[in-house]
mmCIF file with all atom_site columns, C-alpha atoms in Angstrom:
data_model
loop_
_atom_site.group_PDB
_atom_site.id
_atom_site.type_symbol
_atom_site.label_atom_id
_atom_site.label_alt_id
_atom_site.label_comp_id
_atom_site.label_asym_id
_atom_site.label_entity_id
_atom_site.label_seq_id
_atom_site.pdbx_PDB_ins_code
_atom_site.Cartn_x
_atom_site.Cartn_y
_atom_site.Cartn_z
_atom_site.occupancy
_atom_site.B_iso_or_equiv
_atom_site.pdbx_formal_charge
_atom_site.auth_seq_id
_atom_site.auth_comp_id
_atom_site.auth_asym_id
_atom_site.auth_atom_id
_atom_site.pdbx_PDB_model_num
ATOM 1  C CA . MET A 1 1  ? 108.968 90.187  94.031  1.00 67.00 ? 1  MET A CA 1
ATOM 2  C CA . PRO A 1 2  ? 110.879 91.237  90.900  1.00 80.00 ? 2  PRO A CA 1
ATOM 3  C CA . ARG A 1 3  ? 114.629 91.709  91.392  1.00 84.00 ? 3  ARG A CA 1
ATOM 4  C CA . ARG A 1 4  ? 114.596 95.466  90.798  1.00 81.00 ? 4  ARG A CA 1
ATOM 5  C CA . ASP A 1 5  ? 111.753 95.925  93.295  1.00 92.00 ? 5  ASP A CA 1
ATOM 6  C CA . ARG A 1 6  ? 113.735 93.913  95.823  1.00 94.00 ? 6  ARG A CA 1
ATOM 7  C CA . LEU A 1 7  ? 116.775 96.119  95.223  1.00 97.00 ? 7  LEU A CA 1
ATOM 8  C CA . SER A 1 8  ? 114.681 99.232  95.845  1.00 96.00 ? 8  SER A CA 1
ATOM 9  C CA . SER A 1 9  ? 113.171 97.738  98.978  1.00 96.00 ? 9  SER A CA 1
ATOM 10 C CA . GLU A 1 10 ? 116.553 96.717  100.368 1.00 97.00 ? 10 GLU A CA 1
ATOM 11 C CA . ALA A 1 11 ? 118.063 100.120 99.539  1.00 97.00 ? 11 ALA A CA 1
ATOM 12 C CA . TYR A 1 12 ? 115.248 101.794 101.456 1.00 97.00 ? 12 TYR A CA 1
ATOM 13 C CA . ALA A 1 13 ? 115.862 99.443  104.393 1.00 97.00 ? 13 ALA A CA 1
ATOM 14 C CA . VAL A 1 14 ? 119.618 100.126 104.397 1.00 97.00 ? 14 VAL A CA 1
ATOM 15 C CA . ALA A 1 15 ? 119.025 103.899 104.347 1.00 97.00 ? 15 ALA A CA 1
ATOM 16 C CA . ASP A 1 16 ? 116.440 103.632 107.110 1.00 96.00 ? 16 ASP A CA 1
ATOM 17 C CA . GLU A 1 17 ? 118.706 101.439 109.247 1.00 96.00 ? 17 GLU A CA 1
ATOM 18 C CA . TYR A 1 18 ? 121.576 103.886 108.778 1.00 96.00 ? 18 TYR A CA 1
ATOM 19 C CA . ARG A 1 19 ? 119.324 106.724 109.976 1.00 94.00 ? 19 ARG A CA 1
ATOM 20 C CA . ASP A 1 20 ? 118.278 104.577 112.942 1.00 94.00 ? 20 ASP A CA 1
ATOM 21 C CA . ASN A 1 21 ? 121.981 104.174 113.862 1.00 94.00 ? 21 ASN A CA 1
ATOM 22 C CA . ARG A 1 22 ? 122.067 100.425 113.217 1.00 95.00 ? 22 ARG A CA 1
ATOM 23 C CA . TRP A 1 23 ? 125.822 100.677 112.693 1.00 96.00 ? 23 TRP A CA 1
ATOM 24 C CA . PRO A 1 24 ? 126.989 103.139 115.390 1.00 94.00 ? 24 PRO A CA 1
ATOM 25 C CA . GLY A 1 25 ? 130.634 102.826 114.362 1.00 94.00 ? 25 GLY A CA 1
ATOM 26 C CA . LEU A 1 26 ? 129.866 104.581 111.090 1.00 94.00 ? 26 LEU A CA 1
ATOM 27 C CA . SER A 1 27 ? 129.336 107.895 112.863 1.00 91.00 ? 27 SER A CA 1
ATOM 28 C CA . ARG A 1 28 ? 133.108 108.191 113.307 1.00 93.00 ? 28 ARG A CA 1
ATOM 29 C CA . LYS A 1 29 ? 133.864 107.647 109.621 1.00 96.00 ? 29 LYS A CA 1
ATOM 30 C CA . GLU A 1 30 ? 134.057 109.993 106.671 1.00 97.00 ? 30 GLU A CA 1
ATOM 31 C CA . TRP A 1 31 ? 131.129 109.926 104.250 1.00 96.00 ? 31 TRP A CA 1
ATOM 32 C CA . PRO A 1 32 ? 132.993 108.050 101.442 1.00 97.00 ? 32 PRO A CA 1
ATOM 33 C CA . GLN A 1 33 ? 133.741 105.222 103.902 1.00 97.00 ? 33 GLN A CA 1
ATOM 34 C CA . VAL A 1 34 ? 130.121 105.201 105.083 1.00 97.00 ? 34 VAL A CA 1
ATOM 35 C CA . TRP A 1 35 ? 128.857 105.133 101.493 1.00 97.00 ? 35 TRP A CA 1
ATOM 36 C CA . ASN A 1 36 ? 131.156 102.218 100.630 1.00 97.00 ? 36 ASN A CA 1
ATOM 37 C CA . PHE A 1 37 ? 129.946 100.306 103.672 1.00 98.00 ? 37 PHE A CA 1
ATOM 38 C CA . LEU A 1 38 ? 126.300 100.919 102.743 1.00 98.00 ? 38 LEU A CA 1
ATOM 39 C CA . MET A 1 39 ? 126.938 99.902  99.132  1.00 98.00 ? 39 MET A CA 1
ATOM 40 C CA . ASP A 1 40 ? 128.604 96.683  100.336 1.00 98.00 ? 40 ASP A CA 1
ATOM 41 C CA . GLU A 1 41 ? 125.672 96.022  102.661 1.00 97.00 ? 41 GLU A CA 1
ATOM 42 C CA . LEU A 1 42 ? 123.217 96.475  99.807  1.00 97.00 ? 42 LEU A CA 1
ATOM 43 C CA . ASP A 1 43 ? 125.300 94.169  97.603  1.00 97.00 ? 43 ASP A CA 1
ATOM 44 C CA . ARG A 1 44 ? 125.342 91.557  100.370 1.00 97.00 ? 44 ARG A CA 1
ATOM 45 C CA . ARG A 1 45 ? 121.564 91.704  100.748 1.00 96.00 ? 45 ARG A CA 1
ATOM 46 C CA . CYS A 1 46 ? 120.778 91.847  97.057  1.00 96.00 ? 46 CYS A CA 1
ATOM 47 C CA . PRO A 1 47 ? 123.657 90.487  94.933  1.00 96.00 ? 47 PRO A CA 1
ATOM 48 C CA . GLY A 1 48 ? 123.972 90.608  91.188  1.00 95.00 ? 48 GLY A CA 1
ATOM 49 C CA . PHE A 1 49 ? 123.655 94.284  90.276  1.00 96.00 ? 49 PHE A CA 1
ATOM 50 C CA . ALA A 1 50 ? 126.179 96.747  88.864  1.00 96.00 ? 50 ALA A CA 1
ATOM 51 C CA . PRO A 1 51 ? 127.734 99.334  91.204  1.00 96.00 ? 51 PRO A CA 1
ATOM 52 C CA . GLU A 1 52 ? 125.840 102.089 89.395  1.00 96.00 ? 52 GLU A CA 1
ATOM 53 C CA . GLU A 1 53 ? 122.554 100.318 90.073  1.00 97.00 ? 53 GLU A CA 1
ATOM 54 C CA . TYR A 1 54 ? 123.365 100.017 93.775  1.00 97.00 ? 54 TYR A CA 1
ATOM 55 C CA . ALA A 1 55 ? 124.318 103.695 93.938  1.00 97.00 ? 55 ALA A CA 1
ATOM 56 C CA . LYS A 1 56 ? 121.135 104.803 92.205  1.00 97.00 ? 56 LYS A CA 1
ATOM 57 C CA . ALA A 1 57 ? 118.973 102.570 94.404  1.00 97.00 ? 57 ALA A CA 1
ATOM 58 C CA . LEU A 1 58 ? 120.698 103.774 97.569  1.00 97.00 ? 58 LEU A CA 1
ATOM 59 C CA . ASP A 1 59 ? 120.323 107.423 96.547  1.00 96.00 ? 59 ASP A CA 1
ATOM 60 C CA . GLN A 1 60 ? 116.624 106.813 95.989  1.00 96.00 ? 60 GLN A CA 1
ATOM 61 C CA . GLY A 1 61 ? 116.387 104.866 99.243  1.00 96.00 ? 61 GLY A CA 1
ATOM 62 C CA . PHE A 1 62 ? 117.732 107.834 101.171 1.00 95.00 ? 62 PHE A CA 1
ATOM 63 C CA . THR A 1 63 ? 115.316 110.169 99.408  1.00 95.00 ? 63 THR A CA 1
ATOM 64 C CA . ASP A 1 64 ? 112.319 107.917 100.034 1.00 92.00 ? 64 ASP A CA 1
ATOM 65 C CA . SER A 1 65 ? 113.117 107.137 103.669 1.00 82.00 ? 65 SER A CA 1
ATOM 66 C CA . ARG A 1 66 ? 112.995 110.731 104.862 1.00 76.00 ? 66 ARG A CA 1
#
């Protein structure tokens, strides 16, 4: 799988897992803290991209996982 496709796939998975309450402690946090956590999780799963690329992929992941 090409790297960018993997990033998209992982971003979708992170968004879906967030919606499925995989990390229940996040519900008590403000959105900027949640976003930072999700960005870090995406970076951990798929290293080597710029922050802007993670943000764009995660935005799209949330849109696609509805």
